[in-house]
Short mmCIF file of C-alpha atoms in Angstrom, two decimals:
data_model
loop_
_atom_site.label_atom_id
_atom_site.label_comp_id
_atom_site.label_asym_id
_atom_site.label_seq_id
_atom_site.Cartn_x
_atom_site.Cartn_y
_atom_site.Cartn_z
CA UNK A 1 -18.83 9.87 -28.71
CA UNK A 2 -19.00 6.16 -28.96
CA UNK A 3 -22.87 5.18 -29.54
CA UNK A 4 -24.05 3.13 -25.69
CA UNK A 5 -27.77 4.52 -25.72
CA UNK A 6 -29.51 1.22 -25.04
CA UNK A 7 -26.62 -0.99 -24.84
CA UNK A 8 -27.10 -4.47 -24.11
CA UNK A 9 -24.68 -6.02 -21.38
CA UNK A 10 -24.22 -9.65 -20.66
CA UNK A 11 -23.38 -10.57 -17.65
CA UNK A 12 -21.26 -13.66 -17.92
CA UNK A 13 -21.70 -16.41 -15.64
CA UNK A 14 -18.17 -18.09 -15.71
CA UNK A 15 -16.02 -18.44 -13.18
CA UNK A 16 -12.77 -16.23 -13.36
CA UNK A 17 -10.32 -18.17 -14.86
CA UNK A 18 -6.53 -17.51 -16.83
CA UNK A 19 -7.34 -18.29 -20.14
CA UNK A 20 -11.57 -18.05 -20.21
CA UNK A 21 -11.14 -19.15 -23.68
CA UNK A 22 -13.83 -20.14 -26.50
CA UNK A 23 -13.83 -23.67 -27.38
CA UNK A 24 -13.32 -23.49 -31.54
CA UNK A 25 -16.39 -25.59 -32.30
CA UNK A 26 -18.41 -23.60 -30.15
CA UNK A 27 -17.79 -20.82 -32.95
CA UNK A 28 -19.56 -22.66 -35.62
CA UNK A 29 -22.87 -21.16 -34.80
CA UNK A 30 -23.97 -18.04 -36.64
CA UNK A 31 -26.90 -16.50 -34.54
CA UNK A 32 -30.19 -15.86 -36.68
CA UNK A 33 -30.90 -11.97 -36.12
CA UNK A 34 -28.35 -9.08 -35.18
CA UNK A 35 -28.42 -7.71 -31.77
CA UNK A 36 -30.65 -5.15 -32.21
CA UNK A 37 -27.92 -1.96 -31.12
CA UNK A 38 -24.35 -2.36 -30.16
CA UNK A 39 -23.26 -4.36 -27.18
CA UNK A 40 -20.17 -3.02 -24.77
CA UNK A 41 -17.98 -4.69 -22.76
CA UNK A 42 -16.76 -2.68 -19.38
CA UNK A 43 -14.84 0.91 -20.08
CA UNK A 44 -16.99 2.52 -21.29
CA UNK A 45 -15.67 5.21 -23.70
CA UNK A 46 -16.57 8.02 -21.21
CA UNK A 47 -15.38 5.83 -18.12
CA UNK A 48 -12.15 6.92 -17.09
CA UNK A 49 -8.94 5.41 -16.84
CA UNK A 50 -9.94 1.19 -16.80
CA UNK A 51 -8.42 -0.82 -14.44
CA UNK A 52 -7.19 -4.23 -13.80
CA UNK A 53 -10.94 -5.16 -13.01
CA UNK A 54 -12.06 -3.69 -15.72
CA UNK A 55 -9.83 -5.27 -18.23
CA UNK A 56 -11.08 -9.02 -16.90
CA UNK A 57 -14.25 -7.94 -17.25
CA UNK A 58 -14.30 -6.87 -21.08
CA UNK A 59 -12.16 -9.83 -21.68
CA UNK A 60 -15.35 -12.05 -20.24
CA UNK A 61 -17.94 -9.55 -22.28
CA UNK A 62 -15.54 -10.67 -25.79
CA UNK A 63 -15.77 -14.32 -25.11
CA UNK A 64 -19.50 -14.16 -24.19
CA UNK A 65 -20.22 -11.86 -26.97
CA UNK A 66 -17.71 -14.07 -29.27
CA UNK A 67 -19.14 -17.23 -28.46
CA UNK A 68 -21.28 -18.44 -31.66
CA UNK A 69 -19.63 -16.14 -33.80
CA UNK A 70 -17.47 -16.90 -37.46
CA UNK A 71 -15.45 -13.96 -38.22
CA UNK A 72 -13.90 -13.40 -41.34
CA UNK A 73 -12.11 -11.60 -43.79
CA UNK A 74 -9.02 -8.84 -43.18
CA UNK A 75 -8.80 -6.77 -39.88
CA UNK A 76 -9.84 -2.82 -40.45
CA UNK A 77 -7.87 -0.58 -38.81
CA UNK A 78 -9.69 3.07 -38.78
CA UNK A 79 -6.97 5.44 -40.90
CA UNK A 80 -6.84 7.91 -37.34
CA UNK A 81 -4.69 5.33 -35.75
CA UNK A 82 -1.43 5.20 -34.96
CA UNK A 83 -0.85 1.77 -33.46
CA UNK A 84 -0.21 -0.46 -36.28
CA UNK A 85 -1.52 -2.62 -38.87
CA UNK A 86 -3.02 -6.07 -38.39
CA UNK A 87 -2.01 -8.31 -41.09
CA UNK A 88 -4.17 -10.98 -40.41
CA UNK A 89 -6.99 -12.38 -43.00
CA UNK A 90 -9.06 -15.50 -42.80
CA UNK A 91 -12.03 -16.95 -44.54
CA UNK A 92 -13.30 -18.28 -40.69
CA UNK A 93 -11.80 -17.86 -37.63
CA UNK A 94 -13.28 -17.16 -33.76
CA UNK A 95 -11.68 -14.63 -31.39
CA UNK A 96 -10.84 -15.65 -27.64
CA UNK A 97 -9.71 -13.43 -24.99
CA UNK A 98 -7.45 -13.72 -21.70
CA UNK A 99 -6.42 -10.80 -19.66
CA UNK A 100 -3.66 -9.98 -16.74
CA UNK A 101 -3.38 -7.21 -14.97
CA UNK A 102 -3.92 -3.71 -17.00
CA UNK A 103 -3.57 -6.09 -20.35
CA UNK A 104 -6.06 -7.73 -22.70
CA UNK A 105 -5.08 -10.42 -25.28
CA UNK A 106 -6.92 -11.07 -28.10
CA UNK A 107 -6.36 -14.37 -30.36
CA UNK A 108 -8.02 -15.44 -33.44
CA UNK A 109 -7.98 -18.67 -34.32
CA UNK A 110 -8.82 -19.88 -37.98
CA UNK A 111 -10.92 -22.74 -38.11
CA UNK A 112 -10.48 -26.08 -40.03
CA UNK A 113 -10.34 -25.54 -43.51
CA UNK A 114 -10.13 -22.06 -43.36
CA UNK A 115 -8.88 -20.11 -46.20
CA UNK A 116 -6.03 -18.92 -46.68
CA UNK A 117 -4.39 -21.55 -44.14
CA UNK A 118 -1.97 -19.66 -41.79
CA UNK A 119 -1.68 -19.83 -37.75
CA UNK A 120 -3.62 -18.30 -35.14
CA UNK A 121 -2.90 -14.73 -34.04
CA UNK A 122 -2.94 -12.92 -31.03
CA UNK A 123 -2.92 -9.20 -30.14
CA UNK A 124 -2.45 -7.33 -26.68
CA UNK A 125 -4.10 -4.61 -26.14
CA UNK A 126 -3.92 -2.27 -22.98
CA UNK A 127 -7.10 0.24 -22.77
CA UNK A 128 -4.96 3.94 -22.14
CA UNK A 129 -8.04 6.23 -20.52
CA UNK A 130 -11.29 5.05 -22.66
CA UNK A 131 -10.64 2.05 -24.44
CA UNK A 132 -13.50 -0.43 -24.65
CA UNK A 133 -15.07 -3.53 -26.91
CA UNK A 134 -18.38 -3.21 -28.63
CA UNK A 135 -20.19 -5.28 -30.63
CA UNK A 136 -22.68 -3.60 -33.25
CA UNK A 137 -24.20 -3.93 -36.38
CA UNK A 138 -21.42 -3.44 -39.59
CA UNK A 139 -24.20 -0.91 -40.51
CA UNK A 140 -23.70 1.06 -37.18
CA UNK A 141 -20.33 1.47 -36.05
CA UNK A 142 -19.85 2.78 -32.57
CA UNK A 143 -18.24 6.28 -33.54
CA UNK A 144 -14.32 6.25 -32.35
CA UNK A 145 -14.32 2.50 -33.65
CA UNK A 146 -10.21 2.29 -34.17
CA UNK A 147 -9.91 -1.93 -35.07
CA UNK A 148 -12.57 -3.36 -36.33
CA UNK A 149 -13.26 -7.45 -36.74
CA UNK A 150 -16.21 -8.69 -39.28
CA UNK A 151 -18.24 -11.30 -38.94
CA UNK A 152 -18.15 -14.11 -41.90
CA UNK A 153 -21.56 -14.63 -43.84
CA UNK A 154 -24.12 -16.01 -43.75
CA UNK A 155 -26.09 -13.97 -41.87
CA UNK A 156 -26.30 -10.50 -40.38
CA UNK A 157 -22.99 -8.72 -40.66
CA UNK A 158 -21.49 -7.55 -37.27
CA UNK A 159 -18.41 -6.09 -35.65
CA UNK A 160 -16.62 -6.30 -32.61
CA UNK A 161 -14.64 -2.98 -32.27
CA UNK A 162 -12.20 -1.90 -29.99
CA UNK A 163 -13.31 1.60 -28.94
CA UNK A 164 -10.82 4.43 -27.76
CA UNK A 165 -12.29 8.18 -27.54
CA UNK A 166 -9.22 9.48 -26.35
CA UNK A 167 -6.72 7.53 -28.41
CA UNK A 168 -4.06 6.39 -25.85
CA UNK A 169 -5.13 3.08 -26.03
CA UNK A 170 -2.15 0.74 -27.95
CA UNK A 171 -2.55 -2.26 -29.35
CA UNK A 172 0.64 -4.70 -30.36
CA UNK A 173 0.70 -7.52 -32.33
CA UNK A 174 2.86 -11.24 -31.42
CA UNK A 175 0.41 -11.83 -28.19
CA UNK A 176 3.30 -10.96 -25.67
CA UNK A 177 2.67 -9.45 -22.48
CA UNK A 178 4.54 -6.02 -22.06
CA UNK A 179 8.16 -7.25 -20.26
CA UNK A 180 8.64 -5.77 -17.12
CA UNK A 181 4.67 -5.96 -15.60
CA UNK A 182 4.49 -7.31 -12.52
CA UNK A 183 2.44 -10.63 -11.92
CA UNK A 184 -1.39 -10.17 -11.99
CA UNK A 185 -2.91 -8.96 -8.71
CA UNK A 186 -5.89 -10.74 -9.61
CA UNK A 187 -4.45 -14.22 -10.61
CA UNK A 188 -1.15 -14.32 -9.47
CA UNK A 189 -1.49 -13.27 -6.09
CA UNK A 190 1.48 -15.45 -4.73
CA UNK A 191 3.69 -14.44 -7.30
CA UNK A 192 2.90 -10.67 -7.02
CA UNK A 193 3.04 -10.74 -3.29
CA UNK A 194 6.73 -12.77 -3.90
CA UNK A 195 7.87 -9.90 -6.16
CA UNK A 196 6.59 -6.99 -4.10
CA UNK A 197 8.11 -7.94 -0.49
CA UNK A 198 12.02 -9.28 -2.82
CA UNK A 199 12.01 -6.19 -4.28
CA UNK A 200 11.77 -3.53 -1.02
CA UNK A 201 15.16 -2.29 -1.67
CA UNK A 202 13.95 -0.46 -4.88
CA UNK A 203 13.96 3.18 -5.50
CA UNK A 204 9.99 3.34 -5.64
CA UNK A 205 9.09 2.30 -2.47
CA UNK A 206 10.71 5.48 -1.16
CA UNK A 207 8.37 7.28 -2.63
CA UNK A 208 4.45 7.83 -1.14
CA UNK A 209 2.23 4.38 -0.67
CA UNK A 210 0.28 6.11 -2.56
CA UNK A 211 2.67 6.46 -5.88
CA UNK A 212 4.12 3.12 -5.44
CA UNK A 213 0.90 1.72 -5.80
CA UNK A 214 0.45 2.67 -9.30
CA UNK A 215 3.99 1.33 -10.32
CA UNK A 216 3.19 -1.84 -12.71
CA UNK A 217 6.44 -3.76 -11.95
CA UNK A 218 4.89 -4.35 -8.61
CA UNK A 219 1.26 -3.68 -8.80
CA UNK A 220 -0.05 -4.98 -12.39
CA UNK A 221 -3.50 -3.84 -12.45
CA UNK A 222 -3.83 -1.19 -9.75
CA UNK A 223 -5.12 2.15 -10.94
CA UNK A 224 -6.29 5.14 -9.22
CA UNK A 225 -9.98 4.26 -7.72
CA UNK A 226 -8.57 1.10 -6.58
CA UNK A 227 -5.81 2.71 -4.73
CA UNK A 228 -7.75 4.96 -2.82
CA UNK A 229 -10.27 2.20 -1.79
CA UNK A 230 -7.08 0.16 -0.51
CA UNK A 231 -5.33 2.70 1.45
CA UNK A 232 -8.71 3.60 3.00
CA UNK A 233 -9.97 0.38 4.32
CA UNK A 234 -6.26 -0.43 6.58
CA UNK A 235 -6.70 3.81 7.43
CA UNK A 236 -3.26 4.57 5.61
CA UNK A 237 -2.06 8.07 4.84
CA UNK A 238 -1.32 8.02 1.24
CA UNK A 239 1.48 9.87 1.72
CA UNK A 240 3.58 7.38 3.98
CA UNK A 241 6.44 6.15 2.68
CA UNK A 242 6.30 2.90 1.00
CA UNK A 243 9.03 0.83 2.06
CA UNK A 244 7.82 1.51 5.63
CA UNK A 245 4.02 0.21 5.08
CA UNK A 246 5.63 -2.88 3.15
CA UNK A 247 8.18 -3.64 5.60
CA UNK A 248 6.47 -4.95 8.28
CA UNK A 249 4.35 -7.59 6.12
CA UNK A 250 7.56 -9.02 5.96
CA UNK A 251 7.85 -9.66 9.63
CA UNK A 252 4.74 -10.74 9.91
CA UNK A 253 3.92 -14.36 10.41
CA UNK A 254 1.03 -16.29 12.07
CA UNK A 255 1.75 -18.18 14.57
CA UNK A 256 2.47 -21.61 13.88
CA UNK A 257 0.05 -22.97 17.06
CA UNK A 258 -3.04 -21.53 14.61
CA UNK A 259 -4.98 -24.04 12.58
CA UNK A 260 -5.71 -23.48 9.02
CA UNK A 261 -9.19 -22.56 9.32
CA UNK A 262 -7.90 -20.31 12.32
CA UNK A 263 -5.47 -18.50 9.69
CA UNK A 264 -8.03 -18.38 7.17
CA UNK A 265 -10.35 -16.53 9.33
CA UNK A 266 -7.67 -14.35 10.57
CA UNK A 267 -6.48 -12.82 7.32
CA UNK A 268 -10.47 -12.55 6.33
CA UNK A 269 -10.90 -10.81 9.57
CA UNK A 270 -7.48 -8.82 8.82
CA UNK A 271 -6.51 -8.54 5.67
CA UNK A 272 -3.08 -6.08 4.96
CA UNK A 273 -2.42 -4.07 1.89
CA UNK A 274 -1.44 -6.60 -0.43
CA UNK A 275 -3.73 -8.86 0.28
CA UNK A 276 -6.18 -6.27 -0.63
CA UNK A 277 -4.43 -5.57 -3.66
CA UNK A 278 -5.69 -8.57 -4.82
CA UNK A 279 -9.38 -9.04 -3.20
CA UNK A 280 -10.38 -5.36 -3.47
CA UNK A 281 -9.91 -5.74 -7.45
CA UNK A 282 -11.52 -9.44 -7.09
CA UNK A 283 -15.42 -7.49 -5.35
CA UNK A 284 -14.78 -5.18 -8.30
CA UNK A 285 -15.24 -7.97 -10.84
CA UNK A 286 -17.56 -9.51 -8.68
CA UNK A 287 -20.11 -6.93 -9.29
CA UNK A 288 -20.25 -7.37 -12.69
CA UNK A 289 -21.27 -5.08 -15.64
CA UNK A 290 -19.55 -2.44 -17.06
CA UNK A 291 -17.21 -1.56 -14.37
CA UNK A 292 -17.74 2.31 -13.23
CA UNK A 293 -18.33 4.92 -15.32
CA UNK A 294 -20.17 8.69 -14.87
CA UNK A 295 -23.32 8.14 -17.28
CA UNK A 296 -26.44 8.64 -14.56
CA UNK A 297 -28.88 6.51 -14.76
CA UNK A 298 -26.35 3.35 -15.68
CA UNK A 299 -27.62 0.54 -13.35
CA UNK A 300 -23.91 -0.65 -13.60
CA UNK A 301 -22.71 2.60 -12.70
CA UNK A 302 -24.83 2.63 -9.76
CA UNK A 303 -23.63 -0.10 -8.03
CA UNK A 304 -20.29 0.58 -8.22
CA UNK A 305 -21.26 3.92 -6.89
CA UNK A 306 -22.99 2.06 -4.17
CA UNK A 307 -19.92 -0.16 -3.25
CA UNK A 308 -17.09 2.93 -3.50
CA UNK A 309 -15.98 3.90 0.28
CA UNK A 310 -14.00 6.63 -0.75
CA UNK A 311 -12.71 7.85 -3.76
CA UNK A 312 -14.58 11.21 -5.07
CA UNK A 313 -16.77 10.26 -2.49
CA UNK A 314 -18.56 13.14 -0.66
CA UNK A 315 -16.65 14.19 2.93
CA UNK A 316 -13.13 12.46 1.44
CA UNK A 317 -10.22 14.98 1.03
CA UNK A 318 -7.75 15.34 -2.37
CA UNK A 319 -4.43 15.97 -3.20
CA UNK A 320 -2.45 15.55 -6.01
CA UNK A 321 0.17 13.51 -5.90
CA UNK A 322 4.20 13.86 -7.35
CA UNK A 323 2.78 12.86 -11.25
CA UNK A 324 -0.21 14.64 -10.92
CA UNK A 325 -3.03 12.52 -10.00
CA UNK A 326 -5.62 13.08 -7.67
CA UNK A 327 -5.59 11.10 -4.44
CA UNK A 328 -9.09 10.92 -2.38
CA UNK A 329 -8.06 9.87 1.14
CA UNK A 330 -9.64 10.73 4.80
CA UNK A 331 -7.92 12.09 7.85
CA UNK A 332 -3.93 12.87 7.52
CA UNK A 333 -2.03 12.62 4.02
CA UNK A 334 0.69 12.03 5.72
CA UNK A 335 4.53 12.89 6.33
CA UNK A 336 5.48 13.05 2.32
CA UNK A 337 2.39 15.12 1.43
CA UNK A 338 3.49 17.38 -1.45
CA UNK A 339 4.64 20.78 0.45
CA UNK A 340 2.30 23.82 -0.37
CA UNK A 341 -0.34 21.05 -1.55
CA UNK A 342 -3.94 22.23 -0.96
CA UNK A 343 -5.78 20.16 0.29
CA UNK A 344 -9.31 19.81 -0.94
CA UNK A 345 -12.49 18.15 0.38
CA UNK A 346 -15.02 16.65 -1.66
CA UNK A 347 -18.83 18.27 -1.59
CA UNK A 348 -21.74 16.73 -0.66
CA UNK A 349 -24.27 16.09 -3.34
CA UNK A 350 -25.92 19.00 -4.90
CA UNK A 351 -23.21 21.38 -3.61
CA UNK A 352 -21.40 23.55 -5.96
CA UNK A 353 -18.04 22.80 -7.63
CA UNK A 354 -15.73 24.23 -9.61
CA UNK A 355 -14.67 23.25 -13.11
CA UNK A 356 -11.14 22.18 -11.76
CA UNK A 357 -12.54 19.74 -9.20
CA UNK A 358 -14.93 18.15 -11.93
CA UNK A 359 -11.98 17.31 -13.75
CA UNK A 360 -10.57 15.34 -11.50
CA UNK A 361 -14.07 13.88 -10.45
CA UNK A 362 -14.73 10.73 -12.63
CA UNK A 363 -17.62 10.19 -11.07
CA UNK A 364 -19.80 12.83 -11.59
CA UNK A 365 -22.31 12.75 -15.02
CA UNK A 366 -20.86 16.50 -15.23
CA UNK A 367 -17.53 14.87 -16.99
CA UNK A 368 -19.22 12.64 -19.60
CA UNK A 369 -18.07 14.04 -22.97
CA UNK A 370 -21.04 16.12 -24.40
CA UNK A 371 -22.82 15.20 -27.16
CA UNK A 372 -23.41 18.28 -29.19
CA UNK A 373 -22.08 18.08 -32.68
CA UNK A 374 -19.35 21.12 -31.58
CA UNK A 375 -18.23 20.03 -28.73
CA UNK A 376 -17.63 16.49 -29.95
CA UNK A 377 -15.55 18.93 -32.84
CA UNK A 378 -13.83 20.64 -29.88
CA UNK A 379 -12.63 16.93 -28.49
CA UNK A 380 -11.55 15.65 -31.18
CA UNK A 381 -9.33 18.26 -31.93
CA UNK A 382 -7.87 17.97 -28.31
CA UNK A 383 -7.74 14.24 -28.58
CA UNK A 384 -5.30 13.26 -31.34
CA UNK A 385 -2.77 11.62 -28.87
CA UNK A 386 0.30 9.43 -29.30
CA UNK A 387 1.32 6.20 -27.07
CA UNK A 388 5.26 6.95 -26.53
CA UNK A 389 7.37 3.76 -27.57
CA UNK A 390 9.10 4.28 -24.28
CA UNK A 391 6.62 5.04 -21.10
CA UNK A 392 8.00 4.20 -18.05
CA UNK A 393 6.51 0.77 -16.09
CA UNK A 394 6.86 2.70 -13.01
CA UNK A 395 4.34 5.47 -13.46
CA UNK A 396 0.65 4.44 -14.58
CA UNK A 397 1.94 4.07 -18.42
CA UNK A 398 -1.82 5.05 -19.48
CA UNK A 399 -1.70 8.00 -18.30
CA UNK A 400 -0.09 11.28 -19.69
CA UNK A 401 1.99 13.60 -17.25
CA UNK A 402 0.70 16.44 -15.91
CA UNK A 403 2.93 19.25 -16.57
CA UNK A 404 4.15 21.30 -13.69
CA UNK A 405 4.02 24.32 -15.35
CA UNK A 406 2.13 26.08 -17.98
CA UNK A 407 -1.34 24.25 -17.31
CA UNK A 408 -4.23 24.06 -14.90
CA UNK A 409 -3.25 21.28 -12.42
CA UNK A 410 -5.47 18.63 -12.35
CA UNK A 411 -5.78 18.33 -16.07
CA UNK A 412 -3.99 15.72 -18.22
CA UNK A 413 -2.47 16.56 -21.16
CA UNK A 414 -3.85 14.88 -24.29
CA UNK A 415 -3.24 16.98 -27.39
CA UNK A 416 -0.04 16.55 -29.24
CA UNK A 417 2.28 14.17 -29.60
CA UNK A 418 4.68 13.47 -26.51
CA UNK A 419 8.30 13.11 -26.77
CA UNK A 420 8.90 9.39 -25.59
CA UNK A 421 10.79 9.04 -22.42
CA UNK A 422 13.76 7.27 -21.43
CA UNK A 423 13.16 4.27 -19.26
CA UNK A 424 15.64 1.87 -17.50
CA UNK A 425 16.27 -1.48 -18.05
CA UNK A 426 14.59 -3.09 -15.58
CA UNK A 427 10.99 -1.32 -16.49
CA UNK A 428 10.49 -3.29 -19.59
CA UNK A 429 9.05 -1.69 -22.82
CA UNK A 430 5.73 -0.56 -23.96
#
């Protein structure tokens, strides 16, 4: 397990912003002393699944934690890998970052007179279940420490890593966002809302809300906490059909008599799905701090415990859903609930639960991975994992299938390479 006892977090204090980048001359100052133990950005390594939110936010932790730093030298790539090599070397260059949806680009720039002279780079990264940044002493790697970037001397020698426990994080190299994503529900609202309510007539949105929601062509950034949260607040079943929930936002007009503060106020006062889509995420990165992950005692943790409404909250209800994820809703599931699904409500705190539930539970400091010497052995073994080439855009692309048959339900697979899957044009690649 990645080393976050003591971790230092700072908390940026800049605006959110499209590019949020590092001015170069900014990185010409070397700080005096080394942080004194590793600093990481939002996901955790034992967080689960990191969504849109959490993607701006470690893209704001590597330009605060950037900022001042000369890096230099090759890239390191840990020999565990699989996503490729980054041929990249530089006497002196500073790393920026900009993020979109469930995407994080990193680009390092060489500075003036940098040796050998070549153009900037960039890399996109998406996270997969655990991937985070850290930056720690060269002397102290976080453990699970796949890319590694150096910092140039003089001084104390440090390391921004991109950490992935579980391996399903993917890195590619060119600085293109994957084709086929959807605009950014965080800073493209107008475009995503655009592409969402043109694009009714496809096949997905006769599926559940619920499953449409985590379809990336439509809803870049959405992941699973956040759409339980949504459907919640406007008192959806997750299990209505999609193209009937989106349908009527297209009827739906204000009334031309209203002023513009009067139509302001009104979608504050009531806000529909999609415009959640964008400011549920937006409170999310609002809060700050490492995003969410199950470590007690994480003052981070706790508040986004404290600002959750309902998913794996106590009195909400689960059901997995057609690709095997767990769903926390309230009330009715709705008409498309899966048939024969069980139905399963979530204990109050201090109640027993079974090793099944906690599984699905994110939440709870039950799932953090232990850290005894053999049962870090035990997860290592089970976490060699592959990113297919050819996940579709129209399931969570993080996250690996849950088979129908042959394993407890409620478990993802993560051991053993996966045949890639076939995808259609109009998903896009990796």
């Amino acid at each position: 397990m990645a080393w976050s006892s003591g971790a230092l977090l700072v908390t940026p204090v800049l605006p959110l912003s499209r590019g949020d980048l590092v001015p170069a001359q900014m990185c010409l100052e070397i700080p005096a002393f080394p942080p004194p133990c590793p600093r990481s950005g939002p996901s955790h390594p034992s967080h689960r699944m990191p969504e849109g939110p959490e993607l701006h936010l470690a893209s704001r932790f590597v330009n605060d934690a950037c900022r001042g730093l000369v890096f230099g030298g090759c890239v390191e790539k840990s020999p565990v890998s699989r996503n490729p090599e980054v041929p990249f070397e530089s006497s002196a260059y500073c790393i920026s970052s900009s993020a979109r949806g469930k995407e994080l680009r990193l680009t390092l720039s060489p500075l003036p007179g940098a040796q050998p002279p070549r153009e900037p780079l960039a890399l996109v990264f998406r996270f997969g279940m655990s991937g985070s940044f850290q930056l720690a002493p060269s002397e102290a790697l976080p453990a699970h420490a796949h890319l590694r970037f150096y910092t140039a001397p003089p001084g104390p020698r440090l390391a921004l890593c991109f950490v992935d426990i579980r391996r399903f994080g993917h890195w590619d190299i060119g600085g293109e966002w994957q084709p086929g994503r959807g605009p950014c529900v965080l800073l493209e609202y107008e475009q995503f809302r655009e592409n969402v309510l043109r694009n009714l007539a496809d096949k997905v949105f006769d599926k559940p809300i619920c499953e449409a929601l985590l379809d990336q062509r439509f809803f870049n950034g959405i992941g699973n906490y956040l759409r339980a949260e949504i459907l919640y607040r406007l008192k959806i079943p997750p299990f209505e059909k999609a193209r009937e929930v989106l349908e009527a936002l297209q009827q739906h007009r204000p009334s031309p008599e209203l002023t513009l503060s009067q139509k302001i106020r009104a979608k504050l006062q009531n806000p529909d799905l999609l415009e959640l889509c964008h400011s549920v995420p937006k409170e999310v990165v609002q809060l700050g701090g490492k995003g969410y992950g199950p470590e007690s005692g994480e003052e981070d943790f706790a508040a986004f415990r404290a600002w959750l409404q309902c998913y794996g909250m106590p009195g909400m209800s689960s059901l997995q859903d057609g690709r095997g994820r767990t769903i926390w809703f309230q009330g009715d599931p709705g008409p498309l609930a899966p048939k024969g699904g069980k139905s399963r409500k979530k204990k109050s705190k201090g109640a027993q639960q079974g090793p099944e539930h906690r599984s699905e539970d994110p939440l709870l400091p039950s799932t953090a991975p232990s850290r005894t010497r053999g049962a870090q052995r035990g997860l290592s073994e089970q976490t060699t994992a592959w990113q297919p080439e050819g996940t579709s855009l129209s399931q969570d692309p993080e996250v690996p299938l849950v088979p129908k048959k042959g394993r407890r339900r409620g478990r993802p697979t993560t051991s053993g390479p996966r045949r890639p899957q076939k995808i259609k044009a109009e998903n896009g690649g990796t």
